[in-house]
């Protein structure tokens, strides 16, 4: 019963399949990277980097 009342167990995510343009896919990917890094609060995190592609350019999120 305790697991049902845990807010962590009620995670609801939506996968948006409507990102049609290259710009929308770029923005979506950057959002995904930042969400994966969980950059909330003042907690220390390990240094990470992720490459994101847009219009034949490579952007690195650090």
mmCIF file with all atom_site columns, N, CA and C in Angstrom:
data_model
loop_
_atom_site.group_PDB
_atom_site.id
_atom_site.type_symbol
_atom_site.label_atom_id
_atom_site.label_alt_id
_atom_site.label_comp_id
_atom_site.label_asym_id
_atom_site.label_entity_id
_atom_site.label_seq_id
_atom_site.pdbx_PDB_ins_code
_atom_site.Cartn_x
_atom_site.Cartn_y
_atom_site.Cartn_z
_atom_site.occupancy
_atom_site.B_iso_or_equiv
_atom_site.pdbx_formal_charge
_atom_site.auth_seq_id
_atom_site.auth_comp_id
_atom_site.auth_asym_id
_atom_site.auth_atom_id
_atom_site.pdbx_PDB_model_num
ATOM 1   N N  . UNK A 1 1  ? 0.802  -1.192 0.000   1.00 0.00 ? 1  UNK A N  1
ATOM 2   C CA . UNK A 1 1  ? 0.000  0.000  0.000   1.00 0.00 ? 1  UNK A CA 1
ATOM 3   C C  . UNK A 1 1  ? 0.848  1.261  0.000   1.00 0.00 ? 1  UNK A C  1
ATOM 4   N N  . UNK A 1 2  ? 1.972  1.242  0.700   1.00 0.00 ? 2  UNK A N  1
ATOM 5   C CA . UNK A 1 2  ? 2.814  2.432  0.796   1.00 0.00 ? 2  UNK A CA 1
ATOM 6   C C  . UNK A 1 2  ? 3.372  2.819  -0.570  1.00 0.00 ? 2  UNK A C  1
ATOM 7   N N  . UNK A 1 3  ? 3.636  1.847  -1.422  1.00 0.00 ? 3  UNK A N  1
ATOM 8   C CA . UNK A 1 3  ? 4.184  2.142  -2.748  1.00 0.00 ? 3  UNK A CA 1
ATOM 9   C C  . UNK A 1 3  ? 3.175  2.892  -3.607  1.00 0.00 ? 3  UNK A C  1
ATOM 10  N N  . UNK A 1 4  ? 1.868  2.648  -3.390  1.00 0.00 ? 4  UNK A N  1
ATOM 11  C CA . UNK A 1 4  ? 0.846  3.320  -4.175  1.00 0.00 ? 4  UNK A CA 1
ATOM 12  C C  . UNK A 1 4  ? 0.743  4.803  -3.845  1.00 0.00 ? 4  UNK A C  1
ATOM 13  N N  . UNK A 1 5  ? 1.054  5.178  -2.609  1.00 0.00 ? 5  UNK A N  1
ATOM 14  C CA . UNK A 1 5  ? 0.950  6.575  -2.214  1.00 0.00 ? 5  UNK A CA 1
ATOM 15  C C  . UNK A 1 5  ? 2.243  7.340  -2.465  1.00 0.00 ? 5  UNK A C  1
ATOM 16  N N  . UNK A 1 6  ? 3.286  6.675  -2.896  1.00 0.00 ? 6  UNK A N  1
ATOM 17  C CA . UNK A 1 6  ? 4.575  7.305  -3.174  1.00 0.00 ? 6  UNK A CA 1
ATOM 18  C C  . UNK A 1 6  ? 4.464  8.128  -4.452  1.00 0.00 ? 6  UNK A C  1
ATOM 19  N N  . UNK A 1 7  ? 4.764  9.448  -4.399  1.00 0.00 ? 7  UNK A N  1
ATOM 20  C CA . UNK A 1 7  ? 4.657  10.279 -5.609  1.00 0.00 ? 7  UNK A CA 1
ATOM 21  C C  . UNK A 1 7  ? 5.575  9.812  -6.737  1.00 0.00 ? 7  UNK A C  1
ATOM 22  N N  . UNK A 1 8  ? 6.689  9.209  -6.406  1.00 0.00 ? 8  UNK A N  1
ATOM 23  C CA . UNK A 1 8  ? 7.614  8.698  -7.420  1.00 0.00 ? 8  UNK A CA 1
ATOM 24  C C  . UNK A 1 8  ? 6.978  7.592  -8.258  1.00 0.00 ? 8  UNK A C  1
ATOM 25  N N  . UNK A 1 9  ? 6.067  6.824  -7.679  1.00 0.00 ? 9  UNK A N  1
ATOM 26  C CA . UNK A 1 9  ? 5.450  5.718  -8.409  1.00 0.00 ? 9  UNK A CA 1
ATOM 27  C C  . UNK A 1 9  ? 4.385  6.204  -9.389  1.00 0.00 ? 9  UNK A C  1
ATOM 28  N N  . UNK A 1 10 ? 4.014  7.484  -9.320  1.00 0.00 ? 10 UNK A N  1
ATOM 29  C CA . UNK A 1 10 ? 2.976  8.031  -10.185 1.00 0.00 ? 10 UNK A CA 1
ATOM 30  C C  . UNK A 1 10 ? 3.568  8.853  -11.325 1.00 0.00 ? 10 UNK A C  1
ATOM 31  N N  . UNK A 1 11 ? 4.710  8.459  -11.820 1.00 0.00 ? 11 UNK A N  1
ATOM 32  C CA . UNK A 1 11 ? 5.344  9.195  -12.913 1.00 0.00 ? 11 UNK A CA 1
ATOM 33  C C  . UNK A 1 11 ? 4.546  8.991  -14.184 1.00 0.00 ? 11 UNK A C  1
ATOM 34  N N  . UNK A 1 12 ? 4.251  10.089 -14.852 1.00 0.00 ? 12 UNK A N  1
ATOM 35  C CA . UNK A 1 12 ? 3.474  10.047 -16.083 1.00 0.00 ? 12 UNK A CA 1
ATOM 36  C C  . UNK A 1 12 ? 4.271  10.777 -17.152 1.00 0.00 ? 12 UNK A C  1
ATOM 37  N N  . UNK A 1 13 ? 4.666  10.075 -18.177 1.00 0.00 ? 13 UNK A N  1
ATOM 38  C CA . UNK A 1 13 ? 5.432  10.683 -19.252 1.00 0.00 ? 13 UNK A CA 1
ATOM 39  C C  . UNK A 1 13 ? 4.682  10.526 -20.567 1.00 0.00 ? 13 UNK A C  1
ATOM 40  N N  . UNK A 1 14 ? 4.810  11.534 -21.401 1.00 0.00 ? 14 UNK A N  1
ATOM 41  C CA . UNK A 1 14 ? 4.179  11.509 -22.713 1.00 0.00 ? 14 UNK A CA 1
ATOM 42  C C  . UNK A 1 14 ? 5.280  11.534 -23.757 1.00 0.00 ? 14 UNK A C  1
ATOM 43  N N  . UNK A 1 15 ? 5.242  10.611 -24.676 1.00 0.00 ? 15 UNK A N  1
ATOM 44  C CA . UNK A 1 15 ? 6.158  10.628 -25.808 1.00 0.00 ? 15 UNK A CA 1
ATOM 45  C C  . UNK A 1 15 ? 5.441  11.317 -26.949 1.00 0.00 ? 15 UNK A C  1
ATOM 46  N N  . UNK A 1 16 ? 6.011  12.432 -27.376 1.00 0.00 ? 16 UNK A N  1
ATOM 47  C CA . UNK A 1 16 ? 5.392  13.249 -28.415 1.00 0.00 ? 16 UNK A CA 1
ATOM 48  C C  . UNK A 1 16 ? 5.891  12.786 -29.777 1.00 0.00 ? 16 UNK A C  1
ATOM 49  N N  . UNK A 1 17 ? 5.013  12.201 -30.563 1.00 0.00 ? 17 UNK A N  1
ATOM 50  C CA . UNK A 1 17 ? 5.366  11.733 -31.893 1.00 0.00 ? 17 UNK A CA 1
ATOM 51  C C  . UNK A 1 17 ? 5.002  12.760 -32.968 1.00 0.00 ? 17 UNK A C  1
ATOM 52  N N  . UNK A 1 18 ? 4.625  13.962 -32.556 1.00 0.00 ? 18 UNK A N  1
ATOM 53  C CA . UNK A 1 18 ? 4.197  14.971 -33.512 1.00 0.00 ? 18 UNK A CA 1
ATOM 54  C C  . UNK A 1 18 ? 5.302  15.946 -33.889 1.00 0.00 ? 18 UNK A C  1
ATOM 55  N N  . UNK A 1 19 ? 6.524  15.725 -33.406 1.00 0.00 ? 19 UNK A N  1
ATOM 56  C CA . UNK A 1 19 ? 7.620  16.628 -33.742 1.00 0.00 ? 19 UNK A CA 1
ATOM 57  C C  . UNK A 1 19 ? 8.011  16.394 -35.193 1.00 0.00 ? 19 UNK A C  1
ATOM 58  N N  . UNK A 1 20 ? 7.490  17.246 -36.058 1.00 0.00 ? 20 UNK A N  1
ATOM 59  C CA . UNK A 1 20 ? 7.631  17.035 -37.491 1.00 0.00 ? 20 UNK A CA 1
ATOM 60  C C  . UNK A 1 20 ? 8.855  17.719 -38.083 1.00 0.00 ? 20 UNK A C  1
ATOM 61  N N  . UNK A 1 21 ? 9.118  18.934 -37.667 1.00 0.00 ? 21 UNK A N  1
ATOM 62  C CA . UNK A 1 21 ? 10.216 19.672 -38.289 1.00 0.00 ? 21 UNK A CA 1
ATOM 63  C C  . UNK A 1 21 ? 11.549 19.338 -37.624 1.00 0.00 ? 21 UNK A C  1
ATOM 64  N N  . UNK A 1 22 ? 12.596 19.666 -38.324 1.00 0.00 ? 22 UNK A N  1
ATOM 65  C CA . UNK A 1 22 ? 13.937 19.426 -37.783 1.00 0.00 ? 22 UNK A CA 1
ATOM 66  C C  . UNK A 1 22 ? 14.154 20.253 -36.525 1.00 0.00 ? 22 UNK A C  1
ATOM 67  N N  . UNK A 1 23 ? 13.652 21.479 -36.500 1.00 0.00 ? 23 UNK A N  1
ATOM 68  C CA . UNK A 1 23 ? 13.778 22.340 -35.316 1.00 0.00 ? 23 UNK A CA 1
ATOM 69  C C  . UNK A 1 23 ? 13.063 21.720 -34.115 1.00 0.00 ? 23 UNK A C  1
ATOM 70  N N  . UNK A 1 24 ? 11.863 21.206 -34.322 1.00 0.00 ? 24 UNK A N  1
ATOM 71  C CA . UNK A 1 24 ? 11.116 20.574 -33.225 1.00 0.00 ? 24 UNK A CA 1
ATOM 72  C C  . UNK A 1 24 ? 11.845 19.349 -32.696 1.00 0.00 ? 24 UNK A C  1
ATOM 73  N N  . UNK A 1 25 ? 12.443 18.570 -33.574 1.00 0.00 ? 25 UNK A N  1
ATOM 74  C CA . UNK A 1 25 ? 13.212 17.404 -33.128 1.00 0.00 ? 25 UNK A CA 1
ATOM 75  C C  . UNK A 1 25 ? 14.440 17.836 -32.331 1.00 0.00 ? 25 UNK A C  1
ATOM 76  N N  . UNK A 1 26 ? 15.103 18.918 -32.741 1.00 0.00 ? 26 UNK A N  1
ATOM 77  C CA . UNK A 1 26 ? 16.258 19.445 -32.021 1.00 0.00 ? 26 UNK A CA 1
ATOM 78  C C  . UNK A 1 26 ? 15.866 19.890 -30.608 1.00 0.00 ? 26 UNK A C  1
ATOM 79  N N  . UNK A 1 27 ? 14.821 20.685 -30.520 1.00 0.00 ? 27 UNK A N  1
ATOM 80  C CA . UNK A 1 27 ? 14.360 21.176 -29.217 1.00 0.00 ? 27 UNK A CA 1
ATOM 81  C C  . UNK A 1 27 ? 13.946 20.020 -28.324 1.00 0.00 ? 27 UNK A C  1
ATOM 82  N N  . UNK A 1 28 ? 13.242 19.059 -28.886 1.00 0.00 ? 28 UNK A N  1
ATOM 83  C CA . UNK A 1 28 ? 12.808 17.895 -28.136 1.00 0.00 ? 28 UNK A CA 1
ATOM 84  C C  . UNK A 1 28 ? 14.000 17.109 -27.600 1.00 0.00 ? 28 UNK A C  1
ATOM 85  N N  . UNK A 1 29 ? 15.027 16.945 -28.412 1.00 0.00 ? 29 UNK A N  1
ATOM 86  C CA . UNK A 1 29 ? 16.219 16.199 -27.990 1.00 0.00 ? 29 UNK A CA 1
ATOM 87  C C  . UNK A 1 29 ? 16.965 16.930 -26.881 1.00 0.00 ? 29 UNK A C  1
ATOM 88  N N  . UNK A 1 30 ? 17.088 18.264 -26.990 1.00 0.00 ? 30 UNK A N  1
ATOM 89  C CA . UNK A 1 30 ? 17.750 19.041 -25.931 1.00 0.00 ? 30 UNK A CA 1
ATOM 90  C C  . UNK A 1 30 ? 16.967 18.921 -24.628 1.00 0.00 ? 30 UNK A C  1
ATOM 91  N N  . UNK A 1 31 ? 15.650 19.008 -24.693 1.00 0.00 ? 31 UNK A N  1
ATOM 92  C CA . UNK A 1 31 ? 14.814 18.842 -23.503 1.00 0.00 ? 31 UNK A CA 1
ATOM 93  C C  . UNK A 1 31 ? 15.010 17.457 -22.893 1.00 0.00 ? 31 UNK A C  1
ATOM 94  N N  . UNK A 1 32 ? 15.079 16.452 -23.735 1.00 0.00 ? 32 UNK A N  1
ATOM 95  C CA . UNK A 1 32 ? 15.275 15.085 -23.263 1.00 0.00 ? 32 UNK A CA 1
ATOM 96  C C  . UNK A 1 32 ? 16.607 14.944 -22.533 1.00 0.00 ? 32 UNK A C  1
ATOM 97  N N  . UNK A 1 33 ? 17.663 15.519 -23.086 1.00 0.00 ? 33 UNK A N  1
ATOM 98  C CA . UNK A 1 33 ? 18.989 15.462 -22.451 1.00 0.00 ? 33 UNK A CA 1
ATOM 99  C C  . UNK A 1 33 ? 18.946 16.138 -21.087 1.00 0.00 ? 33 UNK A C  1
ATOM 100 N N  . UNK A 1 34 ? 18.372 17.330 -21.028 1.00 0.00 ? 34 UNK A N  1
ATOM 101 C CA . UNK A 1 34 ? 18.324 18.059 -19.759 1.00 0.00 ? 34 UNK A CA 1
ATOM 102 C C  . UNK A 1 34 ? 17.469 17.330 -18.723 1.00 0.00 ? 34 UNK A C  1
ATOM 103 N N  . UNK A 1 35 ? 16.374 16.752 -19.147 1.00 0.00 ? 35 UNK A N  1
ATOM 104 C CA . UNK A 1 35 ? 15.541 15.977 -18.222 1.00 0.00 ? 35 UNK A CA 1
ATOM 105 C C  . UNK A 1 35 ? 16.273 14.744 -17.722 1.00 0.00 ? 35 UNK A C  1
ATOM 106 N N  . UNK A 1 36 ? 17.029 14.092 -18.587 1.00 0.00 ? 36 UNK A N  1
ATOM 107 C CA . UNK A 1 36 ? 17.795 12.914 -18.174 1.00 0.00 ? 36 UNK A CA 1
ATOM 108 C C  . UNK A 1 36 ? 18.856 13.278 -17.146 1.00 0.00 ? 36 UNK A C  1
ATOM 109 N N  . UNK A 1 37 ? 19.406 14.488 -17.250 1.00 0.00 ? 37 UNK A N  1
ATOM 110 C CA . UNK A 1 37 ? 20.444 14.916 -16.306 1.00 0.00 ? 37 UNK A CA 1
ATOM 111 C C  . UNK A 1 37 ? 19.865 15.319 -14.955 1.00 0.00 ? 37 UNK A C  1
ATOM 112 N N  . UNK A 1 38 ? 18.571 15.547 -14.876 1.00 0.00 ? 38 UNK A N  1
ATOM 113 C CA . UNK A 1 38 ? 17.891 15.911 -13.621 1.00 0.00 ? 38 UNK A CA 1
ATOM 114 C C  . UNK A 1 38 ? 18.583 17.098 -12.951 1.00 0.00 ? 38 UNK A C  1
ATOM 115 N N  . UNK A 1 39 ? 18.621 18.211 -13.643 1.00 0.00 ? 39 UNK A N  1
ATOM 116 C CA . UNK A 1 39 ? 19.319 19.399 -13.172 1.00 0.00 ? 39 UNK A CA 1
ATOM 117 C C  . UNK A 1 39 ? 18.448 20.261 -12.265 1.00 0.00 ? 39 UNK A C  1
ATOM 118 N N  . UNK A 1 40 ? 17.991 19.700 -11.164 1.00 0.00 ? 40 UNK A N  1
ATOM 119 C CA . UNK A 1 40 ? 17.188 20.463 -10.225 1.00 0.00 ? 40 UNK A CA 1
ATOM 120 C C  . UNK A 1 40 ? 17.953 20.613 -8.924  1.00 0.00 ? 40 UNK A C  1
ATOM 121 N N  . UNK A 1 41 ? 17.784 21.743 -8.279  1.00 0.00 ? 41 UNK A N  1
ATOM 122 C CA . UNK A 1 41 ? 18.427 21.981 -6.993  1.00 0.00 ? 41 UNK A CA 1
ATOM 123 C C  . UNK A 1 41 ? 19.909 22.284 -7.139  1.00 0.00 ? 41 UNK A C  1
ATOM 124 N N  . UNK A 1 42 ? 20.593 22.269 -6.018  1.00 0.00 ? 42 UNK A N  1
ATOM 125 C CA . UNK A 1 42 ? 22.018 22.593 -5.985  1.00 0.00 ? 42 UNK A CA 1
ATOM 126 C C  . UNK A 1 42 ? 22.875 21.357 -5.769  1.00 0.00 ? 42 UNK A C  1
ATOM 127 N N  . UNK A 1 43 ? 22.392 20.222 -6.151  1.00 0.00 ? 43 UNK A N  1
ATOM 128 C CA . UNK A 1 43 ? 23.143 18.990 -5.941  1.00 0.00 ? 43 UNK A CA 1
ATOM 129 C C  . UNK A 1 43 ? 24.293 18.889 -6.944  1.00 0.00 ? 43 UNK A C  1
ATOM 130 N N  . UNK A 1 44 ? 25.385 18.339 -6.478  1.00 0.00 ? 44 UNK A N  1
ATOM 131 C CA . UNK A 1 44 ? 26.536 18.144 -7.352  1.00 0.00 ? 44 UNK A CA 1
ATOM 132 C C  . UNK A 1 44 ? 26.225 17.018 -8.334  1.00 0.00 ? 44 UNK A C  1
ATOM 133 N N  . UNK A 1 45 ? 26.752 17.127 -9.517  1.00 0.00 ? 45 UNK A N  1
ATOM 134 C CA . UNK A 1 45 ? 26.558 16.079 -10.513 1.00 0.00 ? 45 UNK A CA 1
ATOM 135 C C  . UNK A 1 45 ? 27.868 15.850 -11.232 1.00 0.00 ? 45 UNK A C  1
ATOM 136 N N  . UNK A 1 46 ? 28.001 14.680 -11.787 1.00 0.00 ? 46 UNK A N  1
ATOM 137 C CA . UNK A 1 46 ? 29.192 14.399 -12.568 1.00 0.00 ? 46 UNK A CA 1
ATOM 138 C C  . UNK A 1 46 ? 29.108 15.137 -13.896 1.00 0.00 ? 46 UNK A C  1
ATOM 139 N N  . UNK A 1 47 ? 30.247 15.457 -14.445 1.00 0.00 ? 47 UNK A N  1
ATOM 140 C CA . UNK A 1 47 ? 30.286 16.173 -15.717 1.00 0.00 ? 47 UNK A CA 1
ATOM 141 C C  . UNK A 1 47 ? 29.849 15.224 -16.824 1.00 0.00 ? 47 UNK A C  1
ATOM 142 N N  . UNK A 1 48 ? 28.874 15.668 -17.593 1.00 0.00 ? 48 UNK A N  1
ATOM 143 C CA . UNK A 1 48 ? 28.340 14.867 -18.692 1.00 0.00 ? 48 UNK A CA 1
ATOM 144 C C  . UNK A 1 48 ? 28.331 15.702 -19.954 1.00 0.00 ? 48 UNK A C  1
ATOM 145 N N  . UNK A 1 49 ? 28.334 15.032 -21.067 1.00 0.00 ? 49 UNK A N  1
ATOM 146 C CA . UNK A 1 49 ? 28.155 15.726 -22.337 1.00 0.00 ? 49 UNK A CA 1
ATOM 147 C C  . UNK A 1 49 ? 27.343 14.837 -23.260 1.00 0.00 ? 49 UNK A C  1
ATOM 148 N N  . UNK A 1 50 ? 26.615 15.484 -24.122 1.00 0.00 ? 50 UNK A N  1
ATOM 149 C CA . UNK A 1 50 ? 25.754 14.767 -25.061 1.00 0.00 ? 50 UNK A CA 1
ATOM 150 C C  . UNK A 1 50 ? 25.753 15.539 -26.369 1.00 0.00 ? 50 UNK A C  1
ATOM 151 N N  . UNK A 1 51 ? 25.908 14.829 -27.468 1.00 0.00 ? 51 UNK A N  1
ATOM 152 C CA . UNK A 1 51 ? 25.888 15.464 -28.780 1.00 0.00 ? 51 UNK A CA 1
ATOM 153 C C  . UNK A 1 51 ? 24.464 15.484 -29.324 1.00 0.00 ? 51 UNK A C  1
ATOM 154 N N  . UNK A 1 52 ? 24.077 16.645 -29.869 1.00 0.00 ? 52 UNK A N  1
ATOM 155 C CA . UNK A 1 52 ? 22.758 16.825 -30.464 1.00 0.00 ? 52 UNK A CA 1
ATOM 156 C C  . UNK A 1 52 ? 22.981 17.381 -31.864 1.00 0.00 ? 52 UNK A C  1
ATOM 157 N N  . UNK A 1 53 ? 22.322 16.797 -32.840 1.00 0.00 ? 53 UNK A N  1
ATOM 158 C CA . UNK A 1 53 ? 22.511 17.185 -34.235 1.00 0.00 ? 53 UNK A CA 1
ATOM 159 C C  . UNK A 1 53 ? 21.364 18.067 -34.706 1.00 0.00 ? 53 UNK A C  1
ATOM 160 N N  . UNK A 1 54 ? 21.713 19.110 -35.477 1.00 0.00 ? 54 UNK A N  1
ATOM 161 C CA . UNK A 1 54 ? 20.708 20.009 -36.030 1.00 0.00 ? 54 UNK A CA 1
ATOM 162 C C  . UNK A 1 54 ? 21.267 20.623 -37.307 1.00 0.00 ? 54 UNK A C  1
ATOM 163 N N  . UNK A 1 55 ? 20.550 20.504 -38.390 1.00 0.00 ? 55 UNK A N  1
ATOM 164 C CA . UNK A 1 55 ? 20.920 21.026 -39.707 1.00 0.00 ? 55 UNK A CA 1
ATOM 165 C C  . UNK A 1 55 ? 22.382 20.753 -40.051 1.00 0.00 ? 55 UNK A C  1
ATOM 166 N N  . UNK A 1 56 ? 22.750 19.528 -39.954 1.00 0.00 ? 56 UNK A N  1
ATOM 167 C CA . UNK A 1 56 ? 24.106 19.075 -40.294 1.00 0.00 ? 56 UNK A CA 1
ATOM 168 C C  . UNK A 1 56 ? 25.182 19.697 -39.409 1.00 0.00 ? 56 UNK A C  1
ATOM 169 N N  . UNK A 1 57 ? 24.790 20.190 -38.244 1.00 0.00 ? 57 UNK A N  1
ATOM 170 C CA . UNK A 1 57 ? 25.724 20.728 -37.265 1.00 0.00 ? 57 UNK A CA 1
ATOM 171 C C  . UNK A 1 57 ? 25.655 19.850 -36.021 1.00 0.00 ? 57 UNK A C  1
ATOM 172 N N  . UNK A 1 58 ? 26.760 19.788 -35.314 1.00 0.00 ? 58 UNK A N  1
ATOM 173 C CA . UNK A 1 58 ? 26.810 19.032 -34.066 1.00 0.00 ? 58 UNK A CA 1
ATOM 174 C C  . UNK A 1 58 ? 26.907 20.019 -32.913 1.00 0.00 ? 58 UNK A C  1
ATOM 175 N N  . UNK A 1 59 ? 25.967 19.935 -31.991 1.00 0.00 ? 59 UNK A N  1
ATOM 176 C CA . UNK A 1 59 ? 25.975 20.746 -30.785 1.00 0.00 ? 59 UNK A CA 1
ATOM 177 C C  . UNK A 1 59 ? 26.261 19.817 -29.614 1.00 0.00 ? 59 UNK A C  1
ATOM 178 N N  . UNK A 1 60 ? 27.084 20.268 -28.690 1.00 0.00 ? 60 UNK A N  1
ATOM 179 C CA . UNK A 1 60 ? 27.419 19.472 -27.529 1.00 0.00 ? 60 UNK A CA 1
ATOM 180 C C  . UNK A 1 60 ? 26.842 20.143 -26.290 1.00 0.00 ? 60 UNK A C  1
ATOM 181 N N  . UNK A 1 61 ? 25.962 19.432 -25.601 1.00 0.00 ? 61 UNK A N  1
ATOM 182 C CA . UNK A 1 61 ? 25.428 19.903 -24.323 1.00 0.00 ? 61 UNK A CA 1
ATOM 183 C C  . UNK A 1 61 ? 26.382 19.429 -23.241 1.00 0.00 ? 61 UNK A C  1
ATOM 184 N N  . UNK A 1 62 ? 26.889 20.367 -22.468 1.00 0.00 ? 62 UNK A N  1
ATOM 185 C CA . UNK A 1 62 ? 27.850 20.026 -21.408 1.00 0.00 ? 62 UNK A CA 1
ATOM 186 C C  . UNK A 1 62 ? 27.299 20.499 -20.086 1.00 0.00 ? 62 UNK A C  1
#
